[in-house]
XYZ file of C-alpha atoms in Angstrom:
428
model
C 190.896 266.463 7.703
C 191.172 270.097 7.924
C 193.939 271.748 9.556
C 190.873 273.631 11.337
C 189.539 270.443 12.603
C 191.179 268.842 15.888
C 191.658 265.089 16.005
C 188.468 265.034 17.871
C 186.977 265.567 14.723
C 185.204 268.709 16.164
C 185.926 272.270 14.385
C 187.985 274.385 16.667
C 187.483 277.950 17.545
C 189.268 280.897 19.220
C 186.849 281.769 22.035
C 187.868 285.450 23.207
C 187.006 286.406 26.787
C 183.371 285.636 28.234
C 181.566 283.883 30.721
C 181.821 280.028 31.915
C 178.480 279.274 30.634
C 179.452 280.327 27.160
C 182.291 278.466 26.958
C 180.055 275.170 27.891
C 177.762 276.156 25.129
C 180.885 276.144 22.828
C 181.739 272.394 23.810
C 178.099 271.562 23.820
C 177.688 272.775 20.185
C 180.936 270.159 19.248
C 183.342 272.835 19.120
C 187.393 272.346 19.895
C 187.716 275.474 22.035
C 190.677 277.814 22.243
C 189.958 280.026 25.009
C 191.736 283.455 25.636
C 191.130 284.873 28.996
C 192.440 287.184 31.640
C 194.822 284.905 33.981
C 192.572 285.775 37.178
C 189.222 284.799 35.281
C 190.488 281.317 34.455
C 190.153 278.462 36.844
C 189.622 274.483 36.936
C 185.900 275.110 36.311
C 186.982 275.987 32.733
C 188.878 272.527 32.297
C 186.297 270.078 30.961
C 185.341 272.609 28.041
C 188.809 274.159 27.134
C 191.530 272.284 24.865
C 193.879 275.008 24.909
C 193.945 278.130 26.773
C 195.971 281.459 26.525
C 195.860 283.653 29.424
C 196.580 286.888 28.724
C 194.905 290.377 28.738
C 192.953 290.072 25.716
C 192.490 294.396 25.737
C 196.288 294.409 24.964
C 195.949 293.531 21.099
C 199.750 294.557 20.106
C 200.652 291.588 22.830
C 197.860 289.530 21.815
C 198.316 289.058 18.208
C 201.462 287.993 17.942
C 200.597 285.658 20.518
C 197.725 284.098 18.751
C 199.347 284.369 15.467
C 202.416 281.664 16.602
C 199.152 279.498 18.401
C 197.187 279.817 14.828
C 200.241 277.932 13.388
C 200.858 275.138 15.334
C 197.027 274.637 16.784
C 194.983 276.379 13.922
C 191.556 277.266 14.497
C 188.356 278.367 11.937
C 187.664 281.693 13.130
C 187.753 283.756 16.573
C 184.487 284.746 18.494
C 183.665 286.529 21.257
C 180.669 287.421 23.351
C 182.072 290.195 25.446
C 182.346 294.019 24.759
C 185.680 294.465 25.455
C 186.912 291.776 23.021
C 184.775 292.871 20.285
C 187.580 294.634 18.695
C 190.364 292.548 19.411
C 188.787 289.532 17.909
C 188.201 291.388 14.592
C 191.761 291.892 14.904
C 192.871 288.220 14.957
C 190.032 287.344 12.149
C 191.370 289.943 9.917
C 195.415 289.185 10.909
C 194.886 285.914 9.977
C 192.400 286.094 7.188
C 189.750 284.387 8.800
C 186.033 285.116 8.819
C 183.822 287.195 11.335
C 182.898 290.885 11.589
C 185.378 293.240 10.417
C 187.360 295.780 11.921
C 186.089 298.109 9.889
C 182.293 297.354 11.224
C 183.034 297.075 14.909
C 184.762 300.236 14.699
C 181.766 301.771 13.148
C 179.713 300.691 16.069
C 182.392 301.298 18.710
C 183.107 304.670 17.644
C 179.654 306.870 17.787
C 181.272 310.027 16.355
C 182.028 308.125 13.062
C 178.915 305.691 13.342
C 176.891 309.187 13.142
C 179.058 310.663 10.364
C 178.701 307.154 8.289
C 174.803 307.613 8.911
C 174.865 311.209 7.691
C 176.447 310.478 4.426
C 174.276 307.503 3.715
C 171.142 309.363 4.966
C 170.449 306.949 7.493
C 168.949 308.267 10.711
C 169.611 311.954 10.719
C 170.734 313.137 14.347
C 172.641 316.087 14.952
C 175.943 315.368 16.523
C 179.712 316.535 16.422
C 182.478 315.489 18.711
C 183.836 318.055 21.340
C 186.731 318.508 24.339
C 185.779 321.913 25.336
C 183.480 324.174 26.780
C 183.408 325.990 23.298
C 182.492 323.163 21.955
C 179.518 322.812 23.748
C 178.610 325.696 23.398
C 178.918 326.492 19.754
C 176.976 322.976 19.694
C 173.999 324.267 21.605
C 174.117 327.839 19.809
C 173.704 325.637 16.476
C 171.142 322.984 17.464
C 169.419 323.984 20.957
C 168.579 322.623 24.486
C 168.433 320.050 25.682
C 171.415 317.924 24.141
C 173.168 314.893 25.226
C 177.004 314.393 26.081
C 178.483 310.982 26.330
C 181.591 309.215 25.741
C 182.727 308.523 21.893
C 182.877 305.167 23.070
C 181.922 302.683 25.904
C 178.002 300.960 26.502
C 176.030 300.751 29.634
C 174.464 304.189 29.982
C 178.307 305.169 31.077
C 178.824 308.876 31.836
C 175.557 309.902 29.622
C 175.073 313.646 30.571
C 171.449 315.112 29.422
C 172.501 318.916 29.275
C 169.144 321.001 29.707
C 169.883 324.701 31.139
C 172.366 327.347 30.201
C 174.597 326.587 33.660
C 174.827 323.107 32.658
C 176.529 324.233 29.150
C 178.948 325.889 31.002
C 180.116 323.246 33.407
C 179.323 319.672 31.689
C 182.800 319.565 29.649
C 184.540 320.253 33.348
C 182.272 317.668 34.964
C 182.885 314.707 31.553
C 186.612 315.088 31.984
C 186.800 315.008 36.007
C 185.531 311.233 35.149
C 189.257 310.750 33.975
C 190.470 310.911 37.705
C 187.563 308.510 38.814
C 189.007 305.234 40.351
C 186.903 302.899 37.620
C 186.438 299.508 39.200
C 188.474 296.839 36.657
C 186.199 296.012 33.406
C 184.319 299.389 33.783
C 186.009 300.993 31.124
C 186.698 300.079 28.004
C 189.295 302.714 26.932
C 192.047 304.373 28.512
C 191.298 307.575 26.569
C 187.617 307.100 27.010
C 186.985 310.852 28.712
C 189.588 312.668 26.970
C 187.024 314.082 23.960
C 182.921 313.738 24.256
C 179.831 312.914 21.677
C 177.330 315.766 21.483
C 174.035 314.914 20.286
C 170.715 316.751 20.177
C 168.101 314.970 22.662
C 165.809 312.924 21.191
C 162.467 312.505 22.562
C 160.317 309.274 23.089
C 160.601 305.912 24.332
C 163.765 303.839 23.830
C 163.609 300.083 23.032
C 166.169 297.547 21.465
C 165.844 295.176 18.275
C 167.725 291.851 19.284
C 168.901 290.445 15.673
C 170.813 287.602 14.092
C 172.513 288.274 10.714
C 173.337 284.804 8.247
C 175.304 285.838 5.396
C 173.965 289.764 5.280
C 170.146 288.363 6.110
C 169.146 290.333 9.693
C 166.532 288.396 11.363
C 165.187 290.034 13.977
C 164.763 287.641 16.894
C 163.208 289.700 20.015
C 161.958 293.435 20.551
C 162.548 294.978 24.045
C 161.098 297.507 25.668
C 163.198 299.529 28.491
C 162.733 301.727 31.715
C 165.308 304.231 32.428
C 165.856 305.636 35.826
C 169.064 306.766 38.505
C 169.948 309.837 39.277
C 172.347 310.696 36.491
C 176.045 311.775 36.400
C 176.910 314.680 38.489
C 173.404 315.684 39.243
C 172.677 316.275 35.548
C 169.728 315.739 33.776
C 167.635 314.724 37.227
C 166.918 311.531 35.544
C 169.562 309.331 34.833
C 169.994 306.720 31.650
C 170.562 303.683 33.920
C 168.397 300.698 32.623
C 166.094 299.649 35.674
C 163.478 297.709 33.731
C 163.417 295.354 30.343
C 160.343 293.157 28.762
C 159.922 291.688 25.830
C 157.859 291.205 23.369
C 157.838 295.398 23.214
C 154.422 296.769 24.068
C 154.237 299.851 21.330
C 152.162 300.033 18.748
C 153.054 297.449 16.140
C 153.477 299.946 13.372
C 155.793 301.829 15.151
C 157.984 298.402 16.219
C 157.886 297.249 12.221
C 159.546 300.698 11.293
C 161.883 300.460 13.582
C 162.490 297.324 12.806
C 163.107 298.319 8.996
C 165.375 301.144 10.033
C 167.365 298.565 12.125
C 167.644 296.343 9.022
C 168.810 299.210 6.573
C 171.104 300.365 9.712
C 173.184 297.219 9.682
C 173.373 296.833 6.251
C 174.791 300.367 6.211
C 177.585 299.549 8.701
C 178.599 296.198 6.970
C 177.512 293.333 9.464
C 176.947 290.042 7.815
C 176.869 287.392 10.698
C 176.323 287.043 14.154
C 174.265 288.942 16.800
C 173.385 292.500 17.133
C 171.616 294.623 19.771
C 170.565 297.941 18.745
C 169.052 300.707 20.541
C 166.331 302.948 18.935
C 164.448 305.950 20.016
C 160.912 305.994 18.612
C 160.404 309.970 18.354
C 157.685 312.140 17.041
C 159.810 312.226 13.687
C 160.258 308.721 13.346
C 162.644 306.071 14.897
C 166.257 307.030 15.463
C 169.162 304.744 16.030
C 171.011 305.480 19.373
C 173.793 302.907 19.402
C 174.238 299.374 18.451
C 176.767 296.530 19.055
C 177.598 293.289 17.114
C 176.778 291.002 20.123
C 174.128 289.847 22.387
C 172.239 292.648 24.308
C 173.576 292.789 28.386
C 171.613 292.021 31.776
C 169.816 288.805 30.737
C 168.534 289.941 27.459
C 169.910 286.397 25.901
C 167.587 284.552 28.537
C 164.831 286.271 28.032
C 164.869 285.902 24.430
C 165.046 282.542 24.904
C 162.430 282.034 27.197
C 160.018 284.529 25.162
C 161.297 283.828 21.560
C 162.930 279.862 21.908
C 165.935 280.999 20.575
C 169.484 281.031 22.475
C 171.568 283.918 20.607
C 174.542 283.175 22.671
C 174.580 279.315 20.688
C 173.917 281.045 17.348
C 177.061 283.592 18.011
C 179.345 281.121 18.615
C 178.058 278.977 16.218
C 177.787 281.666 13.280
C 179.211 280.770 9.966
C 180.505 277.385 10.751
C 177.315 275.381 9.667
C 176.482 273.794 13.084
C 173.205 275.545 13.694
C 170.076 276.009 10.897
C 169.918 279.800 9.961
C 166.898 280.988 11.397
C 164.179 281.437 8.433
C 162.154 284.061 9.886
C 161.395 285.951 13.112
C 159.733 283.559 15.833
C 156.917 284.691 17.356
C 157.072 284.774 21.053
C 155.385 282.723 23.341
C 154.584 284.504 26.205
C 156.645 287.547 27.609
C 159.516 288.097 30.526
C 160.359 291.301 32.416
C 163.490 292.136 34.177
C 163.145 294.634 37.166
C 166.627 296.000 38.974
C 167.117 295.993 42.128
C 167.999 299.554 43.391
C 168.814 299.993 47.067
C 169.572 303.312 48.669
C 172.991 304.140 48.777
C 175.622 303.082 51.641
C 177.004 300.225 53.421
C 174.875 296.807 52.690
C 173.748 295.984 55.864
C 171.546 292.322 55.178
C 169.508 291.260 51.973
C 166.266 289.293 52.572
C 163.223 287.916 50.869
C 165.454 285.752 48.394
C 164.017 282.178 49.307
C 160.298 283.622 48.586
C 161.087 285.204 45.482
C 162.571 282.017 43.782
C 159.589 280.097 45.240
C 156.851 282.295 43.291
C 155.505 280.609 40.481
C 155.999 283.922 38.328
C 160.027 283.744 39.253
C 162.617 283.018 36.262
C 165.626 284.289 37.562
C 167.501 286.176 39.936
C 170.960 287.688 40.328
C 171.915 289.626 43.423
C 175.229 291.911 42.524
C 175.854 293.057 46.250
C 176.310 291.115 49.889
C 176.667 292.194 53.389
C 179.724 294.910 53.640
C 179.351 296.304 50.018
C 179.128 299.884 49.565
C 176.117 300.987 46.948
C 176.877 303.905 45.094
C 174.054 306.192 43.748
C 172.847 304.686 40.436
C 174.546 306.635 37.553
C 174.665 303.446 35.028
C 173.800 299.898 35.051
C 176.757 298.625 37.045
C 175.291 300.338 40.160
C 172.055 298.189 40.342
C 171.997 296.009 43.135
C 170.828 293.198 41.016
C 167.792 292.013 39.205
C 164.660 289.786 38.892
C 163.280 288.303 35.943
C 159.651 287.133 35.843
C 157.329 285.275 33.516
C 153.164 286.308 32.089
C 151.005 285.601 29.598
C 151.517 289.034 28.219
C 153.957 291.949 28.779
C 151.618 293.623 31.091
C 151.590 290.705 33.472
C 155.026 289.887 33.376
C 156.286 293.698 34.171
C 153.866 293.639 37.456
C 155.263 290.260 38.145
C 158.972 291.914 37.786
C 158.045 294.542 39.924
C 156.183 292.844 42.427
C 159.158 290.345 42.923
C 161.727 292.880 43.105
C 159.747 294.594 45.766
C 159.902 291.561 47.653
C 164.065 291.303 47.789
C 165.241 293.819 50.850
C 168.324 295.092 50.566
C 169.111 297.079 53.730
C 171.576 299.511 53.916
C 173.322 302.086 56.199
C 174.851 305.224 55.928
C 178.817 305.240 55.229
C 180.485 307.168 57.567
C-alpha cells in the first residue's frame, strides 16, 4: 500500500482552508483528509470529515511549512489542495517544498501579482495593456502623461474589486496616490486583506472600455476545458468617491449573453493565457474585458470563482468545479472531454441596502417559496452596520434564480432581490 494511502484505503490529501462543505466534498470523493485551518474556524461540525487537523494561521508560511513537513513525515499525503484565495500561495509552497504535484509557486505568483502578470504577458505579446507599478503622485502623473486619461489604479495583489480607483480627471491624478495609501490606516475586517503591504504600491493600467465577463475553466494535464461563461454587472460608489461608479460585482449570470463570436475570441485568449502562465491542472477563474480592440485579460485566479459561481455553474452546466478541484490529479473523477452545454440559465443579484444600521430584514420566506428561487445568502442581520458599497464584501447578501434562458434568469433574480427588504437607519 502506498504511503499516501490511508489504512482506510482512501488517498490522503492535505486540504488548506476553505469551508465546511468543501471538506465534506473531499470525504464524499473518498479522500482521507488532513485539514489545515485557522483555530477559530474549526469545530466539531468538521469532525466526521477530517482525519487529522492542523490548527494554525496558514497565511504564516514560515511557521506553517515546518509543521506540515513534520506531519507529512509521519502521516504522508499525496498533495495539498485549496479552494480559498488566501491559501493559494501557501498550498503551492507546501507542494513545492515536499515535491508534490499541483500549481507551481511561479504560476501562483504570476496570477497573484498583477504587475508581474502584465510584464509576463507583454513579453509574450499576449493581451497588450499599458501598465506600470507606482508608489507616488509623480508615478501617476508620469503614467497619465504617457497614456492619457482615464486610468485604473488598484492593488498589485488582492481580489474582490478591493480598492479599485478609476481616475478620470486631473484633480484625481494629484489625489489618488494619497487616497490609496490612506487605506493602510483603515481597519479591515479579518480576512479582507491578503497581504500586509497591499497598499504600499499600486498598479496603474490604461482604462479598458467594454463589458466584463469571466471564463470558468478546468485544466487536465495542460488541456484547458471551458466549463462556463459568466457575465457580470458592476456598481457601487467606488472608493473615496473616485470613478462615480464602482467595481463591485452586483449581478452575475450564466451562460453569457454576449455575441457568440466575441465569446469564442475571449475563450481562445483565456486558453492562450493559461498556457502562458503555466497552469496545467485544476480550476481557474479568468476575468476578461470585451474591448473594441478585442478581448483583454483583466486578472485570473487558480481557484473557483467566488460568490455562488460554483453553485450556478453546477446548476447550468452540471459540473461541480469544487469536486474537480479537490480531485485534480488523483484519478477520482473522469476528466471532462469537452465543454458542457448549458441546461437553462441562472443569475445572481446582490442585495444592496442603504448604508446605516440594519433594523429589520423581511421578505425572505416569500423569496424562498418562489418557483424561480435557487439560493439566498444573507450577510447582515439587525444591529449590523452597512457601509457604502465600495467592493464585493460590502453587499448585504445575494439571491440566485433560475430561468429557461439568460434574460429570464436575470429578470427573476432582480425581482426576487427586490422582494427582500433590508431596512436601515442612520448611524448617529
